[in-house]
DNA sequence: GGCGTTCTAGAATATTCGTAG
DNA sequence: GCTACGAATATTCTAGAACGC
């Protein structure tokens, strides 16, 4: 089984959701899905200034080249995430004023998206390697029982 | 086992990364990969004036004929190095103002590349002889379990 | 014949080479190839600050997301451009001090690359539609005499 | 034949756009 | 509306191929 490539989307998302540097992406109450505050995400991750600053943060979560939130959603879908309806029980309280680059006055209230993948759980980092990019080519290979190639990380990063 | 040819790429790289004359190439925090500051490298090693001056420096690290950074990357790949994502934990602080040919005002901040090979570690110079040029011919030999020839060092270099 | 998509690489390159806003990309002496000053290009087009400013210039030449010159070269090759040796007859004199964002003192002398494609000529904008992206899929289609799909321009762009 | 340099291409991921459902 | 996905282009990293020495 190929190892996780830290420069690919799943690893980046994992680092973001587990980093205190990012308020916009966090686990839901049960740790089985992620909650994304769109307005906050656009400011923290996608905007030019703050995004770069946050990207080079302590845990080294690299940022994306895109500025469009929809491209981020496309990546979630490509890796098999599905959207859930946001219920009161799924949302955990946000803590404004603790994010670098965001003033105390900035509220963390915006549209919240809830996404889920069976291979993306807080307590099961071992499942991350199962996240495969669902391109048409890869889906054909998976259907045929073949191996899906990933760009291999160097051994050092495993 | 054939000896290391000091005029070949692996030996040159080894001398550079271990030489205080070169700021642009240095070990990462764990001594298991190298960090290359591209802008600095182009000035220190590849540019005509400074490169030759530094290259013919006291420790005798011979410089390359090329002026293109991409050719240097091609060499790294030919010898089996892989690129890693640069994380905050991998980077060691740079020390500007200590490099010959660079003024104190010159900052050492540019694009940093992180490369790794299992046979290129700070504390294991004995592994260097395993670095083989991965031409298609050599790869076929290695796959067949055969010996890969290297050009032996000249009598004057041993 | 499908129309030219203004957001794709060939159209962007065409706007750049014909725009007085860009010093780094210009026609060669005969108008049958382009000359690219790498250092200037990296400052004008690829760097964050100046690139964005120049990119949003009056003629609307959109910039690239990449900061790597090699990615630009990869695009040239993907669209069938070939590199030529730079001769004295091919180079046209540069006019420093006429580029926005570049001071009068900044010289325009760096590494110059000369690229050519039979479908990219100054006096034949009608040939641009022949520039096809040479992916392996497209090459197989062309070899089979099939039609190569291009993304059509959006309705707002026609 | 080996090694370094250069130019081009392969292959994977990322981003964008359009549209079926 | 709006979610998911196909397909095209863009970007990145690595490798192939040719040539000179």
Short mmCIF file of C-alpha atoms (C1' of nucleotides) in Angstrom, two decimals:
data_model
loop_
_atom_site.label_atom_id
_atom_site.label_comp_id
_atom_site.label_asym_id
_atom_site.label_seq_id
_atom_site.Cartn_x
_atom_site.Cartn_y
_atom_site.Cartn_z
CA UNK A 1 0.00 0.00 0.00
CA UNK A 2 1.48 3.32 -1.01
CA UNK A 3 2.26 5.78 1.72
CA UNK A 4 0.63 9.13 2.17
CA UNK A 5 2.15 11.88 0.08
CA UNK A 6 2.35 14.96 2.31
CA UNK A 7 2.05 17.34 -0.62
CA UNK A 8 -1.27 15.93 -1.80
CA UNK A 9 -4.70 17.08 -0.83
CA UNK A 10 -5.58 14.52 1.87
CA UNK A 11 -2.42 15.23 3.84
CA UNK A 12 -2.92 18.96 3.56
CA UNK A 13 -6.49 18.68 4.77
CA UNK A 14 -5.40 16.48 7.65
CA UNK A 15 -2.81 18.99 8.75
CA UNK A 16 -5.27 21.82 8.53
CA UNK A 17 -8.03 20.19 10.52
CA UNK A 18 -5.61 19.23 13.26
CA UNK A 19 -3.80 22.54 13.39
CA UNK A 20 -4.77 25.21 15.89
CA UNK A 21 -3.62 27.71 13.28
CA UNK A 22 -6.79 27.14 11.29
CA UNK A 23 -10.15 28.07 12.73
CA UNK A 24 -12.04 27.56 9.51
CA UNK A 25 -11.62 23.78 9.32
CA UNK A 26 -12.38 21.63 12.34
CA UNK A 27 -13.74 18.24 13.35
CA UNK A 28 -17.42 17.78 14.02
CA UNK A 29 -18.65 16.71 17.43
CA UNK A 30 -17.95 13.01 16.82
CA UNK A 31 -14.70 13.41 14.96
CA UNK A 32 -16.10 11.68 11.90
CA UNK A 33 -16.50 14.64 9.59
CA UNK A 34 -15.20 18.11 9.06
CA UNK A 35 -16.86 21.47 9.39
CA UNK A 36 -15.77 24.27 7.10
CA UNK A 37 -16.64 27.90 7.72
CA UNK A 38 -16.62 29.28 4.20
CA UNK A 39 -16.04 32.97 4.95
CA UNK A 40 -13.31 32.16 7.42
CA UNK A 41 -11.75 29.64 5.06
CA UNK A 42 -11.59 32.17 2.26
CA UNK A 43 -9.83 34.59 4.52
CA UNK A 44 -7.52 32.14 6.27
CA UNK A 45 -6.56 29.84 3.45
CA UNK A 46 -7.54 31.18 0.06
CA UNK A 47 -6.79 34.86 0.24
CA UNK A 48 -3.38 35.93 -0.87
CA UNK A 49 -1.95 37.63 2.18
CA UNK A 50 -3.28 35.67 5.09
CA UNK A 51 -3.22 32.39 3.23
CA UNK A 52 0.48 32.51 2.65
CA UNK A 53 1.18 33.60 6.17
CA UNK A 54 -0.91 30.81 7.59
CA UNK A 55 0.45 28.33 5.09
CA UNK A 56 3.97 28.79 6.28
CA UNK A 57 2.82 28.31 9.80
CA UNK A 58 4.45 26.13 12.36
CA UNK A 59 3.03 22.83 11.19
CA UNK A 60 3.81 23.64 7.59
CA UNK A 61 0.39 23.12 6.09
CA UNK A 62 0.89 24.20 2.51
CA UNK A 63 -1.79 26.29 0.97
CA UNK A 64 -3.59 25.94 -2.32
CA UNK A 65 -3.00 27.91 -5.46
CA UNK A 66 -6.68 28.50 -5.98
CA UNK A 67 -8.68 31.37 -4.58
CA UNK A 68 -12.04 29.77 -5.33
CA UNK A 69 -13.89 27.94 -2.63
CA UNK A 70 -15.58 25.78 -5.25
CA UNK A 71 -12.23 24.35 -6.29
CA UNK A 72 -11.69 23.23 -2.73
CA UNK A 73 -15.09 21.54 -2.79
CA UNK A 74 -14.16 19.87 -6.07
CA UNK A 75 -11.12 18.36 -4.38
CA UNK A 76 -13.25 17.08 -1.50
CA UNK A 77 -15.53 15.35 -3.96
CA UNK A 78 -12.66 13.97 -6.00
CA UNK A 79 -11.39 12.23 -2.89
CA UNK A 80 -14.78 10.79 -2.05
CA UNK A 81 -16.12 13.25 0.51
CA UNK A 82 -19.87 13.76 0.64
CA UNK A 83 -21.78 16.69 1.99
CA UNK A 84 -24.01 16.31 5.02
CA UNK A 85 -26.74 18.57 6.26
CA UNK A 86 -25.56 20.68 9.15
CA UNK A 87 -27.45 19.87 12.31
CA UNK A 88 -27.20 21.49 15.69
CA UNK A 89 -25.62 18.37 17.12
CA UNK A 90 -22.83 18.26 14.58
CA UNK A 91 -21.51 21.74 15.09
CA UNK A 92 -19.03 22.49 17.79
CA UNK A 93 -18.64 25.97 19.13
CA UNK A 94 -16.06 28.12 17.47
CA UNK A 95 -13.51 30.08 19.35
CA UNK A 96 -12.93 33.44 17.69
CA UNK A 97 -9.98 35.51 18.66
CA UNK A 98 -7.66 32.55 18.79
CA UNK A 99 -6.71 32.50 15.15
CA UNK A 100 -3.57 34.27 14.04
CA UNK A 101 -4.33 37.07 11.68
CA UNK A 102 -7.88 37.43 12.85
CA UNK A 103 -8.79 40.18 15.25
CA UNK A 104 -10.92 39.60 18.29
CA UNK A 105 -13.72 41.48 16.67
CA UNK A 106 -13.84 39.18 13.67
CA UNK A 107 -16.66 36.79 14.12
CA UNK A 108 -16.40 33.19 12.98
CA UNK A 109 -20.00 33.00 11.88
CA UNK A 110 -20.70 32.26 8.28
CA UNK A 111 -21.92 29.47 6.09
CA UNK A 112 -20.77 26.16 7.53
CA UNK A 113 -20.32 23.10 5.33
CA UNK A 114 -20.27 19.59 6.75
CA UNK A 115 -18.36 16.95 4.79
CA UNK A 116 -17.67 13.31 5.51
CA UNK A 117 -15.53 10.47 4.27
CA UNK A 118 -15.23 7.05 5.90
CA UNK A 119 -11.46 7.32 5.55
CA UNK A 120 -11.12 10.67 7.22
CA UNK A 121 -11.65 10.30 10.97
CA UNK A 122 -9.97 12.09 13.83
CA UNK A 123 -8.86 8.94 15.62
CA UNK A 124 -7.89 6.90 12.57
CA UNK A 125 -5.00 8.50 10.73
CA UNK A 126 -4.17 5.04 9.46
CA UNK A 127 -7.18 5.21 7.14
CA UNK A 128 -5.84 8.19 5.23
CA UNK A 129 -3.94 6.02 2.78
CA UNK A 130 -7.27 4.71 1.52
CA UNK A 131 -8.21 8.11 0.14
CA UNK A 132 -7.85 7.71 -3.61
CA UNK A 133 -8.35 10.34 -6.23
CA UNK A 134 -11.51 9.32 -8.03
CA UNK A 135 -10.64 10.28 -11.56
CA UNK A 136 -12.29 8.32 -14.32
CA UNK A 137 -9.00 6.53 -14.97
CA UNK A 138 -8.59 5.53 -11.36
CA UNK A 139 -12.18 4.40 -11.06
CA UNK A 140 -11.75 2.13 -14.05
CA UNK A 141 -8.65 0.63 -12.48
CA UNK A 142 -10.35 0.12 -9.16
CA UNK A 143 -13.29 -1.53 -10.88
CA UNK A 144 -10.89 -3.88 -12.66
CA UNK A 145 -9.18 -4.72 -9.38
CA UNK A 146 -5.95 -3.11 -10.44
CA UNK A 147 -3.52 -1.03 -8.45
CA UNK A 148 -3.95 2.73 -8.51
CA UNK A 149 -0.72 4.58 -8.93
CA UNK A 150 0.07 7.43 -6.65
CA UNK A 151 3.00 9.73 -6.91
CA UNK A 152 5.21 8.09 -4.34
CA UNK A 153 6.65 10.21 -1.58
CA UNK A 154 10.24 9.65 -0.87
CA UNK A 155 10.75 7.12 1.87
CA UNK A 156 11.79 9.84 4.23
CA UNK A 157 8.30 11.25 4.48
CA UNK A 158 6.44 8.10 5.41
CA UNK B 1 33.13 -1.97 -4.29
CA UNK B 2 34.36 0.86 -6.47
CA UNK B 3 35.69 3.94 -4.81
CA UNK B 4 33.97 7.29 -4.95
CA UNK B 5 35.04 9.39 -7.91
CA UNK B 6 35.65 12.89 -6.52
CA UNK B 7 34.92 14.56 -9.84
CA UNK B 8 31.46 13.08 -10.18
CA UNK B 9 28.25 14.66 -9.04
CA UNK B 10 27.70 12.86 -5.70
CA UNK B 11 31.14 13.77 -4.43
CA UNK B 12 30.75 17.38 -5.51
CA UNK B 13 27.42 17.64 -3.78
CA UNK B 14 28.85 16.06 -0.65
CA UNK B 15 31.67 18.57 -0.51
CA UNK B 16 29.31 21.47 -1.07
CA UNK B 17 26.83 20.52 1.62
CA UNK B 18 29.61 20.03 4.13
CA UNK B 19 31.53 23.15 3.23
CA UNK B 20 31.06 26.38 5.16
CA UNK B 21 31.89 28.14 1.91
CA UNK B 22 28.42 27.40 0.57
CA UNK B 23 25.37 28.87 2.21
CA UNK B 24 22.98 27.77 -0.52
CA UNK B 25 23.25 24.02 0.13
CA UNK B 26 22.92 22.68 3.64
CA UNK B 27 21.60 19.72 5.60
CA UNK B 28 18.06 19.68 6.89
CA UNK B 29 17.33 19.49 10.58
CA UNK B 30 17.77 15.72 10.73
CA UNK B 31 20.74 15.45 8.41
CA UNK B 32 18.81 13.17 6.09
CA UNK B 33 18.13 15.55 3.25
CA UNK B 34 19.49 18.71 1.71
CA UNK B 35 18.02 22.17 1.48
CA UNK B 36 18.85 24.29 -1.54
CA UNK B 37 18.18 28.01 -1.69
CA UNK B 38 17.74 28.55 -5.40
CA UNK B 39 18.52 32.25 -5.65
CA UNK B 40 21.55 31.85 -3.47
CA UNK B 41 22.66 28.76 -5.36
CA UNK B 42 22.47 30.55 -8.66
CA UNK B 43 24.64 33.31 -7.30
CA UNK B 44 27.08 31.20 -5.34
CA UNK B 45 27.54 28.24 -7.64
CA UNK B 46 26.10 28.85 -11.08
CA UNK B 47 26.90 32.44 -11.85
CA UNK B 48 30.16 33.04 -13.62
CA UNK B 49 32.00 35.34 -11.28
CA UNK B 50 31.10 34.20 -7.82
CA UNK B 51 30.66 30.58 -8.76
CA UNK B 52 34.15 30.16 -10.06
CA UNK B 53 35.64 32.07 -7.22
CA UNK B 54 33.80 30.02 -4.64
CA UNK B 55 34.24 26.80 -6.57
CA UNK B 56 37.98 27.04 -6.64
CA UNK B 57 37.91 27.71 -2.97
CA UNK B 58 40.04 26.18 -0.30
CA UNK B 59 38.20 22.89 -0.01
CA UNK B 60 38.39 22.36 -3.74
CA UNK B 61 34.73 21.78 -4.46
CA UNK B 62 34.64 21.88 -8.23
CA UNK B 63 31.75 23.73 -9.72
CA UNK B 64 29.46 22.78 -12.55
CA UNK B 65 29.71 23.91 -16.12
CA UNK B 66 26.05 24.74 -16.31
CA UNK B 67 24.40 28.01 -15.49
CA UNK B 68 20.93 26.48 -15.36
CA UNK B 69 19.40 25.48 -12.10
CA UNK B 70 17.28 22.94 -13.93
CA UNK B 71 20.38 21.02 -14.95
CA UNK B 72 21.31 20.70 -11.32
CA UNK B 73 17.85 19.35 -10.57
CA UNK B 74 18.22 16.90 -13.45
CA UNK B 75 21.41 15.60 -11.85
CA UNK B 76 19.68 15.18 -8.51
CA UNK B 77 16.96 13.11 -10.13
CA UNK B 78 19.43 11.11 -12.18
CA UNK B 79 21.08 10.03 -8.97
CA UNK B 80 17.80 9.10 -7.31
CA UNK B 81 17.03 12.14 -5.21
CA UNK B 82 13.37 12.96 -4.62
CA UNK B 83 11.82 16.26 -3.77
CA UNK B 84 10.11 16.77 -0.44
CA UNK B 85 7.67 19.43 0.60
CA UNK B 86 9.37 22.06 2.66
CA UNK B 87 7.96 22.10 6.15
CA UNK B 88 8.83 24.40 8.95
CA UNK B 89 10.41 21.54 10.83
CA UNK B 90 12.80 20.66 8.05
CA UNK B 91 14.33 24.08 7.58
CA UNK B 92 17.27 25.16 9.63
CA UNK B 93 17.98 28.80 10.12
CA UNK B 94 20.20 30.43 7.55
CA UNK B 95 23.16 32.50 8.48
CA UNK B 96 23.50 35.40 6.07
CA UNK B 97 26.63 37.44 6.10
CA UNK B 98 28.84 34.42 6.57
CA UNK B 99 29.14 33.46 2.95
CA UNK B 100 32.07 34.68 0.90
CA UNK B 101 30.97 36.88 -1.93
CA UNK B 102 27.70 37.80 -0.32
CA UNK B 103 27.30 41.10 1.41
CA UNK B 104 25.76 41.40 4.81
CA UNK B 105 22.74 43.02 3.30
CA UNK B 106 22.02 40.08 1.03
CA UNK B 107 19.26 38.08 2.57
CA UNK B 108 19.18 34.33 2.24
CA UNK B 109 15.45 34.16 1.63
CA UNK B 110 14.30 32.65 -1.60
CA UNK B 111 12.74 29.50 -2.92
CA UNK B 112 14.03 26.58 -0.90
CA UNK B 113 14.05 23.07 -2.34
CA UNK B 114 14.21 20.01 -0.14
CA UNK B 115 15.69 16.84 -1.67
CA UNK B 116 16.37 13.45 -0.23
CA UNK B 117 18.14 10.25 -1.07
CA UNK B 118 18.51 7.28 1.26
CA UNK B 119 22.19 7.15 0.32
CA UNK B 120 22.93 10.75 1.11
CA UNK B 121 22.98 11.27 4.87
CA UNK B 122 25.17 13.50 6.97
CA UNK B 123 26.39 10.75 9.27
CA UNK B 124 26.78 8.02 6.66
CA UNK B 125 29.44 8.94 4.11
CA UNK B 126 29.91 5.24 3.56
CA UNK B 127 26.60 5.12 1.71
CA UNK B 128 27.73 7.51 -1.00
CA UNK B 129 29.14 4.72 -3.13
CA UNK B 130 25.61 3.42 -3.56
CA UNK B 131 24.59 6.49 -5.53
CA UNK B 132 24.35 5.27 -9.09
CA UNK B 133 23.46 7.21 -12.18
CA UNK B 134 20.01 6.01 -13.08
CA UNK B 135 20.26 5.80 -16.82
CA UNK B 136 17.99 3.37 -18.56
CA UNK B 137 20.93 1.02 -19.03
CA UNK B 138 21.85 1.11 -15.38
CA UNK B 139 18.27 0.63 -14.28
CA UNK B 140 18.01 -2.47 -16.41
CA UNK B 141 21.20 -3.81 -14.87
CA UNK B 142 20.03 -3.12 -11.36
CA UNK B 143 16.72 -4.80 -12.08
CA UNK B 144 18.60 -7.86 -13.32
CA UNK B 145 20.80 -7.90 -10.25
CA UNK B 146 23.92 -7.06 -12.18
CA UNK B 147 26.81 -4.81 -11.30
CA UNK B 148 26.65 -1.17 -12.36
CA UNK B 149 29.88 0.28 -13.60
CA UNK B 150 31.12 3.63 -12.44
CA UNK B 151 34.03 5.47 -13.86
CA UNK B 152 36.87 4.85 -11.43
CA UNK B 153 38.76 7.81 -10.04
CA UNK B 154 41.93 8.66 -11.85
CA UNK B 155 45.20 7.62 -10.29
CA UNK B 156 45.91 11.16 -9.22
CA UNK B 157 42.63 11.47 -7.39
CA UNK B 158 42.73 8.38 -5.23
CA UNK C 1 -13.06 25.02 -36.28
CA UNK C 2 -13.37 25.82 -32.59
CA UNK C 3 -12.76 29.37 -31.52
CA UNK C 4 -9.76 30.42 -29.52
CA UNK C 5 -10.31 30.25 -25.79
CA UNK C 6 -8.94 33.50 -24.36
CA UNK C 7 -8.23 31.96 -20.98
CA UNK C 8 -5.96 29.24 -22.36
CA UNK C 9 -2.25 29.39 -22.75
CA UNK C 10 -1.96 30.25 -26.46
CA UNK C 11 -4.23 33.27 -26.14
CA UNK C 12 -2.44 34.48 -23.04
CA UNK C 13 0.91 34.18 -24.75
CA UNK C 14 -0.43 36.01 -27.78
CA UNK C 15 -1.67 38.91 -25.67
CA UNK C 16 1.61 39.10 -23.79
CA UNK C 17 3.84 39.15 -26.83
CA UNK C 18 1.73 41.83 -28.47
CA UNK C 19 1.32 43.97 -25.38
CA UNK C 20 3.62 46.91 -24.73
CA UNK C 21 3.05 46.17 -21.05
CA UNK C 22 5.43 43.23 -21.22
CA UNK C 23 9.10 43.70 -21.99
CA UNK C 24 10.06 40.13 -21.20
CA UNK C 25 8.23 38.49 -24.11
CA UNK C 26 8.61 39.86 -27.61
CA UNK C 27 8.77 38.79 -31.25
CA UNK C 28 12.05 37.92 -32.86
CA UNK C 29 13.34 39.91 -35.81
CA UNK C 30 11.23 38.05 -38.37
CA UNK C 31 8.09 37.74 -36.29
CA UNK C 32 8.21 33.95 -36.47
CA UNK C 33 9.31 33.16 -32.95
CA UNK C 34 9.31 34.65 -29.50
CA UNK C 35 12.14 35.82 -27.30
CA UNK C 36 11.81 35.48 -23.56
CA UNK C 37 14.08 37.25 -21.12
CA UNK C 38 13.97 34.89 -18.15
CA UNK C 39 14.95 37.27 -15.37
CA UNK C 40 12.59 39.92 -16.63
CA UNK C 41 9.81 37.38 -17.11
CA UNK C 42 10.14 36.16 -13.57
CA UNK C 43 9.81 39.70 -12.31
CA UNK C 44 7.11 40.89 -14.66
CA UNK C 45 4.89 37.87 -14.84
CA UNK C 46 5.73 35.26 -12.23
CA UNK C 47 6.55 37.22 -9.10
CA UNK C 48 3.70 37.85 -6.72
CA UNK C 49 3.60 41.61 -6.51
CA UNK C 50 4.62 42.82 -9.92
CA UNK C 51 3.08 39.87 -11.67
CA UNK C 52 -0.38 40.58 -10.38
CA UNK C 53 -0.07 44.28 -11.09
CA UNK C 54 1.09 43.70 -14.64
CA UNK C 55 -1.34 40.87 -15.16
CA UNK C 56 -4.31 43.03 -14.42
CA UNK C 57 -3.12 45.55 -16.93
CA UNK C 58 -5.19 47.37 -19.45
CA UNK C 59 -5.30 44.69 -22.10
CA UNK C 60 -6.36 42.08 -19.58
CA UNK C 61 -3.64 39.54 -20.11
CA UNK C 62 -4.27 37.07 -17.34
CA UNK C 63 -1.27 35.81 -15.48
CA UNK C 64 -0.30 32.32 -14.47
CA UNK C 65 -0.68 30.77 -11.08
CA UNK C 66 2.80 29.37 -11.13
CA UNK C 67 5.92 31.09 -9.94
CA UNK C 68 8.25 28.65 -11.67
CA UNK C 69 9.76 29.48 -15.02
CA UNK C 70 10.03 25.79 -15.77
CA UNK C 71 6.25 25.46 -15.68
CA UNK C 72 6.01 28.12 -18.34
CA UNK C 73 8.51 26.18 -20.46
CA UNK C 74 6.48 23.02 -19.94
CA UNK C 75 3.46 24.81 -21.36
CA UNK C 76 5.42 25.96 -24.39
CA UNK C 77 6.47 22.40 -25.11
CA UNK C 78 2.98 21.05 -24.49
CA UNK C 79 1.70 23.35 -27.23
CA UNK C 80 4.41 22.30 -29.64
CA UNK C 81 6.93 25.10 -29.32
CA UNK C 82 10.56 24.21 -29.93
CA UNK C 83 13.63 25.99 -28.66
CA UNK C 84 16.01 27.65 -31.07
CA UNK C 85 19.53 28.78 -30.55
CA UNK C 86 19.71 32.48 -29.96
CA UNK C 87 21.61 34.17 -32.76
CA UNK C 88 22.54 37.81 -33.13
CA UNK C 89 20.17 38.17 -36.03
CA UNK C 90 17.20 36.87 -34.12
CA UNK C 91 17.39 39.21 -31.17
CA UNK C 92 15.78 42.59 -31.31
CA UNK C 93 17.01 45.38 -29.12
CA UNK C 94 15.29 45.74 -25.79
CA UNK C 95 13.88 48.96 -24.55
CA UNK C 96 14.42 49.19 -20.82
CA UNK C 97 12.66 51.80 -18.81
CA UNK C 98 9.44 51.46 -20.76
CA UNK C 99 7.95 48.67 -18.70
CA UNK C 100 5.54 49.48 -15.88
CA UNK C 101 6.86 48.41 -12.53
CA UNK C 102 10.44 48.38 -13.68
CA UNK C 103 12.68 51.31 -12.89
CA UNK C 104 14.75 53.02 -15.53
CA UNK C 105 17.88 51.62 -14.00
CA UNK C 106 16.76 48.02 -14.33
CA UNK C 107 18.53 46.48 -17.26
CA UNK C 108 16.77 44.04 -19.54
CA UNK C 109 19.76 41.81 -20.03
CA UNK C 110 19.51 38.25 -18.84
CA UNK C 111 19.20 34.78 -20.27
CA UNK C 112 17.15 34.98 -23.44
CA UNK C 113 15.22 31.96 -24.72
CA UNK C 114 14.10 31.70 -28.33
CA UNK C 115 11.04 29.54 -29.04
CA UNK C 116 9.18 28.82 -32.21
CA UNK C 117 5.98 27.24 -33.39
CA UNK C 118 4.73 27.20 -36.97
CA UNK C 119 1.32 28.25 -35.66
CA UNK C 120 2.51 31.26 -33.70
CA UNK C 121 3.51 34.05 -36.06
CA UNK C 122 3.10 37.78 -35.70
CA UNK C 123 1.24 38.28 -38.95
CA UNK C 124 -0.92 35.15 -38.80
CA UNK C 125 -3.29 35.29 -35.83
CA UNK C 126 -5.54 32.97 -37.81
CA UNK C 127 -3.12 30.11 -37.18
CA UNK C 128 -3.55 30.25 -33.42
CA UNK C 129 -6.51 27.89 -33.47
CA UNK C 130 -4.17 25.16 -34.71
CA UNK C 131 -2.26 25.16 -31.43
CA UNK C 132 -3.35 21.97 -29.74
CA UNK C 133 -2.33 20.71 -26.36
CA UNK C 134 -0.10 17.71 -27.02
CA UNK C 135 -1.17 15.44 -24.22
CA UNK C 136 -0.84 11.74 -24.78
CA UNK C 137 -4.59 11.50 -25.24
CA UNK C 138 -4.65 14.21 -27.86
CA UNK C 139 -1.67 12.79 -29.67
CA UNK C 140 -3.39 9.44 -29.93
CA UNK C 141 -6.47 11.14 -31.33
CA UNK C 142 -4.47 13.10 -33.86
CA UNK C 143 -2.64 9.96 -34.93
CA UNK C 144 -5.98 8.26 -35.45
CA UNK C 145 -7.27 11.18 -37.46
CA UNK C 146 -9.86 12.05 -34.87
CA UNK C 147 -11.03 15.40 -33.65
CA UNK C 148 -9.30 16.91 -30.63
CA UNK C 149 -11.62 18.53 -28.14
CA UNK C 150 -10.84 21.95 -26.81
CA UNK C 151 -12.67 23.69 -24.08
CA UNK C 152 -14.83 26.26 -25.86
CA UNK C 153 -14.76 29.83 -24.62
CA UNK C 154 -17.51 30.65 -22.20
CA UNK C 155 -20.53 32.44 -23.54
CA UNK C 156 -19.42 35.69 -21.95
CA UNK C 157 -16.04 35.54 -23.64
CA UNK C 158 -17.08 35.04 -27.25
"C1'" DG D 1 31.01 3.34 -22.29
"C1'" DG D 2 30.33 6.89 -18.60
"C1'" DC D 3 29.12 11.46 -17.22
"C1'" DG D 4 27.23 16.16 -17.65
"C1'" DT D 5 24.16 19.28 -20.06
"C1'" DT D 6 20.10 20.41 -22.59
"C1'" DC D 7 15.58 20.03 -24.46
"C1'" DT D 8 11.38 17.55 -24.49
"C1'" DA D 9 7.91 14.38 -22.78
"C1'" DG D 10 5.36 11.26 -19.34
"C1'" DA D 11 2.44 10.94 -15.58
"C1'" DA D 12 0.27 12.40 -11.56
"C1'" DT D 13 -2.19 15.99 -8.94
"C1'" DA D 14 -4.60 20.60 -8.96
"C1'" DT D 15 -7.80 23.91 -10.91
"C1'" DT D 16 -11.48 25.38 -13.85
"C1'" DC D 17 -15.71 25.11 -16.37
"C1'" DG D 18 -19.93 23.20 -17.71
"C1'" DT D 19 -23.78 20.33 -16.95
"C1'" DA D 20 -26.58 16.21 -15.70
"C1'" DG D 21 -29.45 14.88 -12.09
"C1'" DG E 1 -30.99 25.86 -6.13
"C1'" DC E 2 -27.30 23.02 -5.66
"C1'" DT E 3 -24.63 18.80 -5.38
"C1'" DA E 4 -21.77 15.75 -7.74
"C1'" DC E 5 -19.06 14.66 -11.52
"C1'" DG E 6 -16.82 14.48 -16.46
"C1'" DA E 7 -13.41 16.49 -19.05
"C1'" DA E 8 -10.28 19.93 -20.28
"C1'" DT E 9 -6.31 22.85 -19.00
"C1'" DA E 10 -2.51 24.08 -15.62
"C1'" DT E 11 1.21 22.87 -12.52
"C1'" DT E 12 4.64 19.86 -10.63
"C1'" DC E 13 8.06 16.36 -10.39
"C1'" DT E 14 10.52 12.96 -12.79
"C1'" DA E 15 12.37 10.63 -16.78
"C1'" DG E 16 13.72 9.91 -21.84
"C1'" DA E 17 16.71 11.04 -25.47
"C1'" DA E 18 20.32 13.21 -27.85
"C1'" DC E 19 24.79 15.16 -27.95
"C1'" DG E 20 29.61 16.48 -26.61
"C1'" DC E 21 33.50 15.32 -24.09
#
